Amino acid sequence: MRIGFFDSGIGGITVLHQALKLLPNEDYLFYADTQNVPYGEKTKDEVKQYIFQAVQFIADQQVKALVIACNTATSVAIEELRERYAFPILGIEPAVKPAVQKWEIDRKKVLVLATNLTLKEEKFNNLVKRLDHQDIVNCLALPGLVEFAERHQFNEEIVGSYLRQELSRFDLCQYGTVVLGCTHFPYFTGVLRDLFPEGTDLISGSLGTARNLKRILENNDLLESASGNIVFYQSGVRVEDAATLERYGQLLAMMDER
Ligand code: DGL
């Protein structure tokens, strides 16, 4: 059986990429809710509806586990999804814990970049409250990056100007770690790296999520020897045209270069 990956758009590919490295002998189903992206600018109720509909569709295709490869969807719906389905469901959260731990070493602050909805959610705010005893965590929503990613604008000058503008109110030298708390953001690692001082770490939860997936499959005796085949769906429609499939392939290859 396949492992399902779900995101509002192409962000989930950045997590799927890590899973393919750790678990190359599995087959995958990748579902992007392209009709409803971006989630981060919508209300919680609206986004929950989209998620429940998409996950039911994925469950109907028979998956053995599901990765919610979207920080926003995880923050609004993961508990309810786990109540609804019997297969293991994993989420992704902004990697605040390792970032805050690094403060012990470098005494530098943490900047969490995510969507507006993730930053508003109780789940994220509880996480920060639990971990940020030194008051070193600052947050910034970057909805523009989701739009750029969906338009496949990764390196254009317009991305740099957007980021310079959004980051202008922060003293970037104060930050030791930048948390990429949205799965669309790792595509912009290069641009972000150029804006922050040398030595600033950019981290995301995607590797941790892939490791969790491997552990859960092992523990549940669900590993198999398949071929790494991926089927893609966009809002309930199987992607079959060569151009779109090639674009997904290019995105995976792009992550290899990161
Ligand atoms: N990729 C998603 C995340 O990790 C959300 C992007 C969006 O749809 O706004 O948060």
Tab-separated table of C-alpha atoms and ligand atoms in Angstrom:
chain	number	residue	atom	x	y	z
A	1	MET	CA	0.000	0.000	0.000
A	2	ARG	CA	1.073	3.559	-0.609
A	3	ILE	CA	2.042	6.232	1.905
A	4	GLY	CA	-0.086	9.368	1.492
A	5	PHE	CA	1.364	12.872	1.546
A	6	PHE	CA	-0.944	15.845	1.775
A	7	ASP	CA	-0.419	19.592	1.406
A	8	SER	CA	-2.337	22.607	0.178
A	9	GLY	CA	0.104	22.814	-2.726
A	10	ILE	CA	3.681	22.064	-3.723
A	11	GLY	CA	5.099	22.582	-0.223
A	12	GLY	CA	4.589	18.940	0.693
A	13	ILE	CA	7.132	17.970	-1.958
A	14	THR	CA	9.863	19.318	0.341
A	15	VAL	CA	8.843	16.708	2.932
A	16	LEU	CA	8.227	13.921	0.410
A	17	HIS	CA	11.772	14.522	-0.799
A	18	GLN	CA	13.167	13.647	2.652
A	19	ALA	CA	10.941	10.563	2.872
A	20	LEU	CA	12.144	9.331	-0.522
A	21	LYS	CA	15.724	9.536	0.735
A	22	LEU	CA	14.990	7.577	3.918
A	23	LEU	CA	12.384	5.222	2.492
A	24	PRO	CA	13.176	4.699	-1.208
A	25	ASN	CA	11.446	1.318	-1.307
A	26	GLU	CA	7.947	2.588	-0.635
A	27	ASP	CA	5.260	3.781	-3.036
A	28	TYR	CA	3.689	7.189	-2.485
A	29	LEU	CA	0.533	9.156	-3.178
A	30	PHE	CA	1.015	12.923	-3.183
A	31	TYR	CA	-2.104	15.096	-2.928
A	32	ALA	CA	-1.952	18.876	-3.413
A	33	ASP	CA	-5.141	20.844	-2.788
A	34	THR	CA	-4.309	23.214	-5.642
A	35	GLN	CA	-7.869	24.502	-5.902
A	36	ASN	CA	-7.808	25.852	-2.371
A	37	VAL	CA	-4.219	26.949	-1.808
A	38	PRO	CA	-3.261	29.103	0.111
A	39	TYR	CA	-4.599	27.751	3.391
A	40	GLY	CA	-2.639	30.212	5.500
A	41	GLU	CA	-4.813	33.185	4.524
A	42	LYS	CA	-8.172	31.491	5.131
A	43	THR	CA	-10.195	30.879	8.275
A	44	LYS	CA	-9.670	27.822	10.408
A	45	ASP	CA	-13.163	26.476	9.672
A	46	GLU	CA	-12.776	26.885	5.935
A	47	VAL	CA	-9.377	25.163	5.927
A	48	LYS	CA	-10.634	22.312	8.107
A	49	GLN	CA	-13.377	21.593	5.588
A	50	TYR	CA	-10.860	21.413	2.736
A	51	ILE	CA	-8.609	19.131	4.760
A	52	PHE	CA	-11.377	16.717	5.773
A	53	GLN	CA	-12.561	16.425	2.192
A	54	ALA	CA	-9.056	15.827	0.848
A	55	VAL	CA	-8.097	13.326	3.535
A	56	GLN	CA	-11.286	11.338	2.982
A	57	PHE	CA	-10.390	11.156	-0.700
A	58	ILE	CA	-6.868	9.968	0.168
A	59	ALA	CA	-8.232	7.392	2.627
A	60	ASP	CA	-10.522	6.067	-0.135
A	61	GLN	CA	-7.427	5.352	-2.236
A	62	GLN	CA	-6.201	3.002	0.541
A	63	VAL	CA	-3.030	4.339	2.142
A	64	LYS	CA	-1.169	2.639	4.992
A	65	ALA	CA	-0.066	5.923	6.597
A	66	LEU	CA	-0.570	9.619	5.940
A	67	VAL	CA	1.817	12.535	6.327
A	68	ILE	CA	0.140	15.906	6.682
A	69	ALA	CA	3.043	17.688	4.998
A	70	CYS	CA	1.661	21.101	5.863
A	71	ASN	CA	2.284	23.021	9.083
A	72	THR	CA	-0.974	24.931	8.693
A	73	ALA	CA	-3.120	21.814	8.227
A	74	THR	CA	-1.329	20.092	11.097
A	75	SER	CA	-2.010	22.980	13.426
A	76	VAL	CA	-5.737	23.140	12.670
A	77	ALA	CA	-6.743	19.503	12.162
A	78	ILE	CA	-4.253	16.810	13.189
A	79	GLU	CA	-6.039	15.698	16.378
A	80	GLU	CA	-9.423	15.389	14.680
A	81	LEU	CA	-7.904	13.502	11.759
A	82	ARG	CA	-6.294	11.014	14.122
A	83	GLU	CA	-9.674	10.394	15.728
A	84	ARG	CA	-11.302	9.736	12.348
A	85	TYR	CA	-8.901	7.239	10.777
A	86	ALA	CA	-7.275	4.006	11.876
A	87	PHE	CA	-4.025	4.363	9.871
A	88	PRO	CA	-1.115	6.339	11.384
A	89	ILE	CA	-1.274	10.083	10.670
A	90	LEU	CA	1.832	12.230	11.121
A	91	GLY	CA	2.048	15.985	11.027
A	92	ILE	CA	4.719	18.643	10.764
A	93	GLU	CA	5.263	21.497	13.188
A	94	PRO	CA	7.644	24.465	13.149
A	95	ALA	CA	10.952	23.152	14.560
A	96	VAL	CA	10.947	25.484	17.569
A	97	LYS	CA	12.514	22.993	19.985
A	98	PRO	CA	15.928	22.501	18.331
A	99	ALA	CA	16.016	26.228	17.541
A	100	VAL	CA	15.461	27.245	21.161
A	101	GLN	CA	17.997	24.657	22.370
A	102	LYS	CA	20.624	26.290	20.187
A	103	TRP	CA	20.262	29.470	22.241
A	104	GLU	CA	22.203	27.649	24.985
A	105	ILE	CA	25.184	27.590	22.625
A	106	ASP	CA	25.040	30.783	20.588
A	107	ARG	CA	22.847	33.076	22.765
A	108	LYS	CA	21.085	34.208	19.619
A	109	LYS	CA	17.388	34.635	18.965
A	110	VAL	CA	15.025	32.487	16.901
A	111	LEU	CA	12.876	33.729	14.042
A	112	VAL	CA	9.935	31.512	13.077
A	113	LEU	CA	8.636	32.010	9.538
A	114	ALA	CA	5.215	30.464	8.864
A	115	THR	CA	1.730	31.211	7.557
A	116	ASN	CA	-0.659	33.598	9.290
A	117	LEU	CA	-2.985	30.759	10.254
A	118	THR	CA	-0.203	28.635	11.796
A	119	LEU	CA	1.031	31.596	13.838
A	120	LYS	CA	-2.494	32.382	15.051
A	121	GLU	CA	-3.261	28.805	16.097
A	122	GLU	CA	-3.355	27.624	19.697
A	123	LYS	CA	-1.163	24.622	18.896
A	124	PHE	CA	1.729	26.815	17.797
A	125	ASN	CA	1.273	29.337	20.591
A	126	ASN	CA	1.257	26.571	23.204
A	127	LEU	CA	4.443	25.154	21.703
A	128	VAL	CA	6.199	28.510	21.980
A	129	LYS	CA	4.879	29.087	25.511
A	130	ARG	CA	6.195	25.684	26.569
A	131	LEU	CA	9.666	26.157	25.094
A	132	ASP	CA	10.498	29.852	24.981
A	133	HIS	CA	11.501	30.538	28.598
A	134	GLN	CA	14.050	33.210	27.617
A	135	ASP	CA	11.648	35.150	25.396
A	136	ILE	CA	13.866	34.755	22.350
A	137	VAL	CA	11.316	33.597	19.764
A	138	ASN	CA	9.960	36.084	17.223
A	139	CYS	CA	7.542	35.243	14.420
A	140	LEU	CA	6.819	36.488	10.941
A	141	ALA	CA	4.118	35.412	8.482
A	142	LEU	CA	5.279	35.264	4.868
A	143	PRO	CA	2.187	34.509	2.743
A	144	GLY	CA	3.961	35.938	-0.299
A	145	LEU	CA	6.391	33.005	-0.342
A	146	VAL	CA	3.507	30.550	-0.704
A	147	GLU	CA	2.270	32.485	-3.713
A	148	PHE	CA	5.723	32.728	-5.281
A	149	ALA	CA	6.224	28.981	-4.808
A	150	GLU	CA	2.868	28.129	-6.365
A	151	ARG	CA	3.836	30.278	-9.357
A	152	HIS	CA	7.238	28.552	-9.462
A	153	GLN	CA	8.999	31.876	-8.935
A	154	PHE	CA	11.910	30.768	-6.826
A	155	ASN	CA	14.917	32.906	-7.601
A	156	GLU	CA	13.502	36.008	-9.232
A	157	GLU	CA	14.529	39.401	-7.929
A	158	ILE	CA	10.919	39.999	-6.825
A	159	VAL	CA	11.313	37.304	-4.135
A	160	GLY	CA	14.419	39.012	-2.753
A	161	SER	CA	12.708	42.415	-2.639
A	162	TYR	CA	9.651	40.944	-0.911
A	163	LEU	CA	11.826	39.298	1.720
A	164	ARG	CA	14.034	42.358	2.254
A	165	GLN	CA	10.894	44.436	2.788
A	166	GLU	CA	9.279	41.943	5.196
A	167	LEU	CA	12.482	41.462	7.176
A	168	SER	CA	13.387	45.159	7.336
A	169	ARG	CA	11.926	45.596	10.839
A	170	PHE	CA	14.156	42.853	12.263
A	171	ASP	CA	17.798	43.190	13.228
A	172	LEU	CA	18.932	40.065	11.410
A	173	CYS	CA	22.273	39.883	13.261
A	174	GLN	CA	20.412	38.973	16.455
A	175	TYR	CA	19.149	35.680	15.040
A	176	GLY	CA	21.035	32.404	15.215
A	177	THR	CA	18.268	30.219	13.825
A	178	VAL	CA	15.500	30.753	11.310
A	179	VAL	CA	12.729	28.165	11.495
A	180	LEU	CA	11.086	27.425	8.155
A	181	GLY	CA	7.644	26.726	9.609
A	182	CYS	CA	5.835	26.268	6.306
A	183	THR	CA	6.631	23.485	3.876
A	184	HIS	CA	6.626	25.916	0.959
A	185	PHE	CA	9.601	27.824	2.405
A	186	PRO	CA	12.540	25.403	1.900
A	187	TYR	CA	12.392	26.275	-1.823
A	188	PHE	CA	13.707	29.695	-0.817
A	189	THR	CA	16.620	28.491	1.292
A	190	GLY	CA	19.138	30.067	-1.093
A	191	VAL	CA	17.510	33.533	-1.116
A	192	LEU	CA	17.049	33.478	2.661
A	193	ARG	CA	20.616	32.370	3.268
A	194	ASP	CA	21.866	35.386	1.317
A	195	LEU	CA	19.821	37.769	3.476
A	196	PHE	CA	20.877	36.492	6.912
A	197	PRO	CA	24.407	36.820	8.276
A	198	GLU	CA	26.767	33.904	7.690
A	199	GLY	CA	26.380	31.192	10.283
A	200	THR	CA	22.607	31.636	10.707
A	201	ASP	CA	20.979	28.198	10.647
A	202	LEU	CA	17.867	27.628	8.562
A	203	ILE	CA	15.945	24.624	9.834
A	204	SER	CA	12.696	22.875	8.987
A	205	GLY	CA	10.812	19.933	10.436
A	206	SER	CA	10.853	17.887	7.237
A	207	LEU	CA	13.748	15.575	8.077
A	208	GLY	CA	12.297	14.968	11.565
A	209	THR	CA	8.930	14.126	10.024
A	210	ALA	CA	10.495	11.675	7.569
A	211	ARG	CA	12.404	10.016	10.435
A	212	ASN	CA	9.175	9.731	12.430
A	213	LEU	CA	7.467	8.171	9.441
A	214	LYS	CA	10.212	5.569	9.143
A	215	ARG	CA	10.028	4.775	12.858
A	216	ILE	CA	6.232	4.430	12.794
A	217	LEU	CA	6.290	2.152	9.749
A	218	GLU	CA	8.966	0.013	11.392
A	219	ASN	CA	7.093	-0.195	14.687
A	220	ASN	CA	3.852	-1.161	12.954
A	221	ASP	CA	5.539	-3.650	10.671
A	222	LEU	CA	4.421	-1.663	7.646
A	223	LEU	CA	7.678	-1.352	5.678
A	224	GLU	CA	7.686	-2.865	2.239
A	225	SER	CA	9.909	-3.395	-0.777
A	226	ALA	CA	8.225	-1.355	-3.454
A	227	SER	CA	9.793	0.821	-6.131
A	228	GLY	CA	9.488	4.444	-5.017
A	229	ASN	CA	6.627	5.063	-7.447
A	230	ILE	CA	4.634	8.280	-6.864
A	231	VAL	CA	1.115	9.074	-8.023
A	232	PHE	CA	0.052	12.722	-7.883
A	233	TYR	CA	-3.404	14.172	-7.280
A	234	GLN	CA	-4.553	17.771	-7.419
A	235	SER	CA	-7.760	18.427	-5.457
A	236	GLY	CA	-9.158	14.971	-6.146
A	237	VAL	CA	-8.034	14.661	-9.765
A	238	ARG	CA	-5.232	12.286	-10.752
A	239	VAL	CA	-2.410	14.160	-12.509
A	240	GLU	CA	-1.664	12.458	-15.796
A	241	ASP	CA	-0.434	15.156	-18.125
A	242	ALA	CA	3.271	14.935	-18.831
A	243	ALA	CA	4.014	18.640	-18.267
A	244	THR	CA	2.618	18.689	-14.716
A	245	LEU	CA	4.280	15.384	-13.825
A	246	GLU	CA	7.559	16.758	-15.120
A	247	ARG	CA	7.143	19.866	-12.976
A	248	TYR	CA	6.723	17.708	-9.861
A	249	GLY	CA	9.851	15.809	-10.868
A	250	GLN	CA	11.721	19.094	-11.243
A	251	LEU	CA	10.650	20.217	-7.781
A	252	LEU	CA	11.983	16.999	-6.260
A	253	ALA	CA	15.245	17.439	-8.181
A	254	MET	CA	15.432	21.049	-6.997
A	255	MET	CA	15.281	19.883	-3.385
A	256	ASP	CA	18.231	17.557	-4.080
A	257	GLU	CA	20.305	20.639	-4.811
A	258	ARG	CA	19.391	22.339	-1.527
B	1	DGL	N1	2.486	24.461	3.011
B	1	DGL	C1	1.672	24.914	4.053
B	1	DGL	C2	2.367	24.948	5.398
B	1	DGL	O1	3.260	24.186	5.644
B	1	DGL	C3	0.713	26.048	3.869
B	1	DGL	C4	0.778	26.982	2.748
B	1	DGL	C5	-0.589	27.629	2.512
B	1	DGL	O2	-1.421	26.972	1.894
B	1	DGL	O3	-0.793	28.776	2.957
B	1	DGL	O4	2.009	25.692	6.266
